[in-house]
Amino acid sequence: MEDKLQQLKTKLAEITDLGQAAALLGWDQQTYMPPAAAEARGNQQAALGRVIQELSTAPELGKLLEDLKPYGESLDPDSDDARLIKVTARDFHKATCVPTSFVVEFAQVTAMGQQGWIEARQKADFSVFQPHLEKIVDLRRQYATFFPEVAHPYDALLDDFEPGMKTQEVRDIFSALRPQQVELIKAIASKPQVDDSFLYQPFDEQAQWDFGVEVITKFGYDWSRGRQDRSAHPFTNGGSIYDVRITTRVDPNFLSSMLFGTMHECGHALYGLGASPALDRTGLEGGASMAVHESQSRMWENLVGRSLPFWEHFYPRLQEVFPGQLTNVPLGAFYKGINKVKPGLIRVEADEATYNLHIMLRLEIEIDLIEGKLAVKDLPAAWNARMKDYLGVTPPNDVRGVLQDIHWAFGGFGYFSTYALGNLVSAQLWEKINQDLPDLDEQIRAGKFETLLNWLRTKIHTHGRKFEPQELVQRVTGSKIDPAAYMRYLHNKYGQIYGL
Amino acid sequence: MEDKLQQLKTKLAEITDLGQAAALLGWDQQTYMPPAAAEARGNQQAALGRVIQELSTAPELGKLLEDLKPYGESLDPDSDDARLIKVTARDFHKATCVPTSFVVEFAQVTAMGQQGWIEARQKADFSVFQPHLEKIVDLRRQYATFFPEVAHPYDALLDDFEPGMKTQEVRDIFSALRPQQVELIKAIASKPQVDDSFLYQPFDEQAQWDFGVEVITKFGYDWSRGRQDRSAHPFTNGGSIYDVRITTRVDPNFLSSMLFGTMHECGHALYGLGASPALDRTGLEGGASMAVHESQSRMWENLVGRSLPFWEHFYPRLQEVFPGQLTNVPLGAFYKGINKVKPGLIRVEADEATYNLHIMLRLEIEIDLIEGKLAVKDLPAAWNARMKDYLGVTPPNDVRGVLQDIHWAFGGFGYFSTYALGNLVSAQLWEKINQDLPDLDEQIRAGKFETLLNWLRTKIHTHGRKFEPQELVQRVTGSKIDPAAYMRYLHNKYGQIYGL
């Protein structure tokens, strides 16, 4: 069996290596690729994707996994090898349920869909995107039929991002959360508003960049295994645990974009860099799920990066870098400004209090589309009605409304809710961390992040994809994903800021 | 047969797409890859190499080529399809001679070898590189054994860079050339030396970069299909005809490094960008050979870039960029300075009169290594002895000696002689171009390069890999590769500069 396990690992190493090559192609596409190379890059990605799909669904791989099943069950269930056999069998099952012809069609339709989405945005005309999205929704519904065992068709989609998670679970969590968030926002709206105008000034781009680098270097980002570049949309690229790159964007007239974007991506990267080297090249070196990934990025961005202790350390330095802009802004005013709550149209610009509402709206729309209750042509109206209902705002056009995110264009149904779940997990973890590290605030106030990072590494990062998200959260915090900690966090934070 | 041809093209497109992915991994390795990712990159390249090797040697591909052979022979022998079938059959034969396990090992060993070379240079310690190079030489000798039909084992290596070319042909050419070059250098040494001290001053790096960009933009480099980055060793990366990137290096205290390096790589890139779009994704879109490639890079670098007409156009602009450094250097002195002949240590800094001697030294060492006459551990001594013998200089350390080039680190035995052959071809082409375009000097003096580039595109670039190098040179110039034109060029040029 040791021999078969070795064979399995060899096959997985090859698949992982090719996946890392594909990741680099993706990174390059968004950073340095010459514009005329887009079609060629599409062909390269398609060729690599075809090879990876073939290897991932090869009958010999299935045979090995079947042979290894009893052996895996005989091992310590938490051991790397037991989990490797189990998780790989799950991946293999999912991959083989989907016909190759579907995979090819889906790749083509979503490639065209992304073109259609770009064109629709340029023309501010949803009807340009509509036929593409209709095909994509059809294919997503078809995808669900490949998994007849699921209780709800949306479960099949969600599972790609949150292994083991069910639609009903997410709905229950969001149902508990929504009224509390809406109530909080109302309470905040009744109070005097905070001023954040100082964030909207000219800030030298290189100085911004350098400050961001200074911060994430202190966080513990390992530059020998990573780098930072610019891209239109910030992202983290997980090549291998020896190469986890981030990108950021720098707005010369708005400080928050670089500042919180850089910390956010660094959070993702620290997770990717923290997987146990024993999981390297097994396919288990990624994160447990998108929500757990997001819990890390949002933690460094918000729980750390928008906290008062953090700025007690970094604000004097930031004032030194931008004296003209910030000398007359005291720390307290800066802290309030970066935490201003204001219901808006755009998800990626939303504050911590309103963010999740953007997500709930999307989840409900996705479920309605997949259930067939909502037609794609009625989507803009449904979007705008819910925006009014949840956030009290109405998009002036679809570009700032239903066309704002690329996710549906690449077929990423099931993805959005991971953002909100990540927020919840980040707060659950934060409560646990503060129990384990009672002097955490003081450490942060001193610009020390090693203990925090080590805690995260030991409890979360090192495990890679060994555990399903609910299992991991349960193991670490003692309960499954639950909105209570996040609401406590919001009430506490905004209670202080807005004097609720 | 049309159907089988289409099947062939589909297979070749997939292989080419994957090859382009591998090329991007190589580009990234030398530009932006985090240092700790070297081993992971080696694994990725190995995995890709294995897949490419498998597809390139698949029996179905062989069967298709066999079936298509009579069809190919029935077509116009110069047509794309006839050549596609013929060249692919040659590639297939070569690929099937080499076991996949060898290809995989070679990719891994050379990936590590490149890292070892970098480390050895940093530490100025050949012994760090020695174990890597020993493995690489072993593998290169083993490679030759896969081609028992060759007259000399080195033929097998040479053929990878110069299809159809034999070791004996190169030796014959070099034997004819060496005494003439040595004699010329002696004649020059007996004359008053020219001053090039003005090249060794502080030159602002960004201003250097910008000037290089200005020059190659005028050459016709298409920025929508390319880009320029920095790397330790300048190179051109051919991804697809829609993505041919170059790198350069900028020495803040020496102008020539950026200047001629940039033009050199641009010459390579113009070749890669000029292949007929009909050859895209066939595997025939590269260059005929490395020597023909080098004929293009050396032409733009030297025949154009070190010529008087070129500087009659560009020198006023260069003086404008660097007034403090160049205002007191008249054009004539500048022209002489950039063409100064001085036997030196570094190949890439060598002038046109001594350059080929650097190559001959390397060729002889390579042949000795492959024949087993020279051990890797004795390489520094052998190198230094030949440097003394051919050029009368001795490296102060191995960084400026045997460690100066990356080629052996990536296993590129057989590569170096293409540089010298490229010089010869560039002069042969230049004589022909001047016959066809009698006002070429005036065009260059006016900063116009379109007619020259079009000539090269039509006669050379568009054909990609359709013709073997000797065949192509014969078709375009009327004779095979021959040192006479190059010697005429050197005698004429240095005759004027040194008053011989």
mmCIF file of C-alpha atoms in Angstrom, chain A residues 19-219:
data_model
loop_
_atom_site.group_PDB
_atom_site.id
_atom_site.type_symbol
_atom_site.label_atom_id
_atom_site.label_comp_id
_atom_site.label_asym_id
_atom_site.label_seq_id
_atom_site.Cartn_x
_atom_site.Cartn_y
_atom_site.Cartn_z
ATOM 1 C CA GLY A 19 -1.918 23.596 -12.111
ATOM 2 C CA GLN A 20 0.848 25.863 -10.868
ATOM 3 C CA ALA A 21 1.942 26.498 -14.449
ATOM 4 C CA ALA A 22 -1.650 27.442 -15.289
ATOM 5 C CA ALA A 23 -1.678 29.765 -12.266
ATOM 6 C CA LEU A 24 1.411 31.546 -13.534
ATOM 7 C CA LEU A 25 -0.240 32.039 -16.930
ATOM 8 C CA GLY A 26 -3.180 33.611 -15.110
ATOM 9 C CA TRP A 27 -0.912 35.854 -13.055
ATOM 10 C CA ASP A 28 0.921 37.022 -16.166
ATOM 11 C CA GLN A 29 -2.343 37.664 -17.985
ATOM 12 C CA GLN A 30 -3.351 40.163 -15.321
ATOM 13 C CA THR A 31 0.044 41.801 -14.821
ATOM 14 C CA TYR A 32 2.463 41.871 -17.732
ATOM 15 C CA MET A 33 1.004 40.126 -20.797
ATOM 16 C CA PRO A 34 1.090 42.223 -23.992
ATOM 17 C CA PRO A 35 -2.464 43.094 -25.044
ATOM 18 C CA ALA A 36 -2.380 41.280 -28.395
ATOM 19 C CA ALA A 37 -1.576 37.981 -26.688
ATOM 20 C CA ALA A 38 -5.029 37.436 -25.144
ATOM 21 C CA GLU A 39 -6.260 34.872 -27.667
ATOM 22 C CA ALA A 40 -2.974 32.984 -27.589
ATOM 23 C CA ARG A 41 -3.135 32.931 -23.799
ATOM 24 C CA GLY A 42 -6.657 31.525 -24.020
ATOM 25 C CA ASN A 43 -5.354 28.712 -26.207
ATOM 26 C CA GLN A 44 -2.492 28.017 -23.813
ATOM 27 C CA GLN A 45 -4.838 27.874 -20.831
ATOM 28 C CA ALA A 46 -7.263 25.637 -22.724
ATOM 29 C CA ALA A 47 -4.481 23.206 -23.661
ATOM 30 C CA LEU A 48 -3.220 23.069 -20.082
ATOM 31 C CA GLY A 49 -6.753 22.752 -18.723
ATOM 32 C CA ARG A 50 -7.433 19.823 -21.046
ATOM 33 C CA VAL A 51 -4.309 18.004 -19.910
ATOM 34 C CA ILE A 52 -5.083 18.639 -16.237
ATOM 35 C CA GLN A 53 -8.678 17.464 -16.679
ATOM 36 C CA GLU A 54 -7.501 14.290 -18.383
ATOM 37 C CA LEU A 55 -5.006 13.495 -15.630
ATOM 38 C CA SER A 56 -7.509 14.347 -12.881
ATOM 39 C CA THR A 57 -10.119 11.950 -14.250
ATOM 40 C CA ALA A 58 -7.825 9.165 -15.434
ATOM 41 C CA PRO A 59 -9.227 5.705 -14.603
ATOM 42 C CA GLU A 60 -5.857 4.649 -13.151
ATOM 43 C CA LEU A 61 -6.171 7.445 -10.621
ATOM 44 C CA GLY A 62 -9.648 6.215 -9.691
ATOM 45 C CA LYS A 63 -8.372 2.663 -9.350
ATOM 46 C CA LEU A 64 -5.538 3.767 -7.055
ATOM 47 C CA LEU A 65 -7.940 5.716 -4.860
ATOM 48 C CA GLU A 66 -10.294 2.767 -4.630
ATOM 49 C CA ASP A 67 -7.444 0.441 -3.685
ATOM 50 C CA LEU A 68 -6.168 2.910 -1.110
ATOM 51 C CA LYS A 69 -9.552 3.562 0.537
ATOM 52 C CA PRO A 70 -9.366 0.844 3.218
ATOM 53 C CA TYR A 71 -5.748 1.718 3.898
ATOM 54 C CA GLY A 72 -6.679 5.367 4.363
ATOM 55 C CA GLU A 73 -9.446 4.368 6.771
ATOM 56 C CA SER A 74 -6.963 2.339 8.797
ATOM 57 C CA LEU A 75 -4.761 5.378 9.441
ATOM 58 C CA ASP A 76 -5.123 8.121 12.038
ATOM 59 C CA PRO A 77 -8.050 9.981 10.479
ATOM 60 C CA ASP A 78 -6.323 13.347 10.978
ATOM 61 C CA SER A 79 -3.046 12.255 9.405
ATOM 62 C CA ASP A 80 -1.912 13.833 6.161
ATOM 63 C CA ASP A 81 -2.120 10.529 4.315
ATOM 64 C CA ALA A 82 -5.619 9.631 5.507
ATOM 65 C CA ARG A 83 -6.868 13.056 4.521
ATOM 66 C CA LEU A 84 -4.994 12.979 1.237
ATOM 67 C CA ILE A 85 -6.756 9.791 0.207
ATOM 68 C CA LYS A 86 -10.135 11.086 1.371
ATOM 69 C CA VAL A 87 -9.964 14.570 -0.136
ATOM 70 C CA THR A 88 -8.506 13.321 -3.401
ATOM 71 C CA ALA A 89 -11.276 10.728 -3.687
ATOM 72 C CA ARG A 90 -13.796 13.540 -3.216
ATOM 73 C CA ASP A 91 -12.081 15.645 -5.899
ATOM 74 C CA PHE A 92 -11.908 12.670 -8.240
ATOM 75 C CA HIS A 93 -15.575 11.880 -7.750
ATOM 76 C CA LYS A 94 -16.563 15.455 -8.510
ATOM 77 C CA ALA A 95 -14.313 15.653 -11.561
ATOM 78 C CA THR A 96 -15.566 12.394 -13.058
ATOM 79 C CA CYS A 97 -19.229 13.306 -12.573
ATOM 80 C CA VAL A 98 -18.871 16.050 -15.144
ATOM 81 C CA PRO A 99 -18.530 15.006 -18.796
ATOM 82 C CA THR A 100 -15.512 16.425 -20.634
ATOM 83 C CA SER A 101 -17.815 17.765 -23.355
ATOM 84 C CA PHE A 102 -19.535 19.852 -20.682
ATOM 85 C CA VAL A 103 -16.210 21.150 -19.365
ATOM 86 C CA VAL A 104 -15.211 22.222 -22.874
ATOM 87 C CA GLU A 105 -18.568 23.895 -23.576
ATOM 88 C CA PHE A 106 -18.519 25.642 -20.212
ATOM 89 C CA ALA A 107 -15.010 26.985 -20.862
ATOM 90 C CA GLN A 108 -16.086 28.313 -24.262
ATOM 91 C CA VAL A 109 -19.356 29.827 -23.074
ATOM 92 C CA THR A 110 -17.757 31.546 -20.087
ATOM 93 C CA ALA A 111 -14.867 32.832 -22.207
ATOM 94 C CA MET A 112 -17.438 34.443 -24.497
ATOM 95 C CA GLY A 113 -19.450 35.463 -21.442
ATOM 96 C CA GLN A 114 -16.548 37.466 -20.061
ATOM 97 C CA GLN A 115 -16.199 39.230 -23.416
ATOM 98 C CA GLY A 116 -19.938 39.919 -23.374
ATOM 99 C CA TRP A 117 -19.743 41.258 -19.834
ATOM 100 C CA ILE A 118 -16.920 43.646 -20.783
ATOM 101 C CA GLU A 119 -18.875 44.835 -23.827
ATOM 102 C CA ALA A 120 -22.077 45.237 -21.825
ATOM 103 C CA ARG A 121 -20.223 47.386 -19.291
ATOM 104 C CA GLN A 122 -18.667 49.499 -22.043
ATOM 105 C CA LYS A 123 -22.117 50.091 -23.542
ATOM 106 C CA ALA A 124 -23.861 50.228 -20.148
ATOM 107 C CA ASP A 125 -26.359 47.811 -21.654
ATOM 108 C CA PHE A 126 -27.363 44.660 -19.776
ATOM 109 C CA SER A 127 -29.065 43.213 -22.873
ATOM 110 C CA VAL A 128 -25.608 42.669 -24.427
ATOM 111 C CA PHE A 129 -24.710 40.360 -21.542
ATOM 112 C CA GLN A 130 -28.159 38.775 -21.208
ATOM 113 C CA PRO A 131 -27.886 36.018 -23.866
ATOM 114 C CA HIS A 132 -24.475 35.020 -22.486
ATOM 115 C CA LEU A 133 -25.751 34.867 -18.945
ATOM 116 C CA GLU A 134 -28.788 32.863 -20.048
ATOM 117 C CA LYS A 135 -26.464 30.208 -21.477
ATOM 118 C CA ILE A 136 -24.302 30.298 -18.376
ATOM 119 C CA VAL A 137 -27.280 29.872 -16.055
ATOM 120 C CA ASP A 138 -28.521 26.993 -18.223
ATOM 121 C CA LEU A 139 -25.117 25.334 -17.964
ATOM 122 C CA ARG A 140 -24.937 25.884 -14.216
ATOM 123 C CA ARG A 141 -28.367 24.277 -13.836
ATOM 124 C CA GLN A 142 -27.199 21.425 -16.049
ATOM 125 C CA TYR A 143 -24.061 21.115 -13.899
ATOM 126 C CA ALA A 144 -26.203 20.539 -10.835
ATOM 127 C CA THR A 145 -27.914 17.594 -12.544
ATOM 128 C CA PHE A 146 -24.555 15.770 -12.671
ATOM 129 C CA PHE A 147 -24.871 15.481 -8.891
ATOM 130 C CA PRO A 148 -28.307 13.911 -8.361
ATOM 131 C CA GLU A 149 -27.487 13.188 -4.729
ATOM 132 C CA VAL A 150 -27.711 16.848 -3.638
ATOM 133 C CA ALA A 151 -30.741 18.099 -1.686
ATOM 134 C CA HIS A 152 -30.819 21.397 -3.580
ATOM 135 C CA PRO A 153 -29.301 22.042 -7.026
ATOM 136 C CA TYR A 154 -27.432 25.057 -5.641
ATOM 137 C CA ASP A 155 -25.616 22.700 -3.236
ATOM 138 C CA ALA A 156 -23.660 21.355 -6.193
ATOM 139 C CA LEU A 157 -22.408 24.842 -7.054
ATOM 140 C CA LEU A 158 -21.682 25.899 -3.501
ATOM 141 C CA ASP A 159 -19.695 22.744 -2.902
ATOM 142 C CA ASP A 160 -17.084 23.814 -5.481
ATOM 143 C CA PHE A 161 -16.140 26.728 -3.235
ATOM 144 C CA GLU A 162 -17.213 25.457 0.207
ATOM 145 C CA PRO A 163 -16.724 21.688 0.275
ATOM 146 C CA GLY A 164 -19.461 20.044 2.295
ATOM 147 C CA MET A 165 -21.459 23.228 2.821
ATOM 148 C CA LYS A 166 -25.205 23.175 2.085
ATOM 149 C CA THR A 167 -27.475 25.872 0.710
ATOM 150 C CA GLN A 168 -29.784 25.548 3.704
ATOM 151 C CA GLU A 169 -26.906 26.151 6.106
ATOM 152 C CA VAL A 170 -25.957 29.363 4.355
ATOM 153 C CA ARG A 171 -29.566 30.513 4.200
ATOM 154 C CA ASP A 172 -29.997 29.887 7.929
ATOM 155 C CA ILE A 173 -26.865 31.847 8.740
ATOM 156 C CA PHE A 174 -27.845 34.741 6.512
ATOM 157 C CA SER A 175 -31.442 34.787 7.830
ATOM 158 C CA ALA A 176 -30.136 35.205 11.351
ATOM 159 C CA LEU A 177 -27.674 37.849 10.245
ATOM 160 C CA ARG A 178 -29.722 40.084 7.968
ATOM 161 C CA PRO A 179 -32.153 41.701 10.377
ATOM 162 C CA GLN A 180 -29.313 42.423 12.806
ATOM 163 C CA GLN A 181 -27.198 44.082 10.129
ATOM 164 C CA VAL A 182 -30.113 46.117 8.804
ATOM 165 C CA GLU A 183 -30.922 47.279 12.323
ATOM 166 C CA LEU A 184 -27.305 48.250 12.977
ATOM 167 C CA ILE A 185 -27.123 50.289 9.792
ATOM 168 C CA LYS A 186 -30.313 52.123 10.735
ATOM 169 C CA ALA A 187 -28.912 52.921 14.158
ATOM 170 C CA ILE A 188 -25.720 54.241 12.602
ATOM 171 C CA ALA A 189 -27.655 56.335 10.092
ATOM 172 C CA SER A 190 -29.425 58.123 12.938
ATOM 173 C CA LYS A 191 -26.117 59.339 14.388
ATOM 174 C CA PRO A 192 -23.853 62.194 13.222
ATOM 175 C CA GLN A 193 -21.800 60.985 10.265
ATOM 176 C CA VAL A 194 -17.996 60.714 10.337
ATOM 177 C CA ASP A 195 -15.701 62.590 7.984
ATOM 178 C CA ASP A 196 -13.461 60.602 5.628
ATOM 179 C CA SER A 197 -12.709 63.374 3.129
ATOM 180 C CA PHE A 198 -8.978 63.313 4.050
ATOM 181 C CA LEU A 199 -8.694 59.897 2.367
ATOM 182 C CA TYR A 200 -9.591 61.550 -0.939
ATOM 183 C CA GLN A 201 -6.503 63.655 -1.605
ATOM 184 C CA PRO A 202 -3.505 63.253 -3.889
ATOM 185 C CA PHE A 203 -1.115 60.672 -2.395
ATOM 186 C CA ASP A 204 2.177 59.993 -4.156
ATOM 187 C CA GLU A 205 1.896 56.540 -5.724
ATOM 188 C CA GLN A 206 5.393 55.333 -4.925
ATOM 189 C CA ALA A 207 5.069 56.497 -1.324
ATOM 190 C CA GLN A 208 1.765 54.626 -1.043
ATOM 191 C CA TRP A 209 3.345 51.506 -2.492
ATOM 192 C CA ASP A 210 6.306 51.712 -0.123
ATOM 193 C CA PHE A 211 4.072 52.140 2.900
ATOM 194 C CA GLY A 212 2.023 49.090 1.921
ATOM 195 C CA VAL A 213 5.214 47.085 1.549
ATOM 196 C CA GLU A 214 6.355 48.240 4.978
ATOM 197 C CA VAL A 215 3.104 47.062 6.549
ATOM 198 C CA ILE A 216 2.971 43.617 4.982
ATOM 199 C CA THR A 217 6.665 43.062 5.646
ATOM 200 C CA LYS A 218 5.846 43.563 9.329
ATOM 201 C CA PHE A 219 2.894 41.190 8.938
#
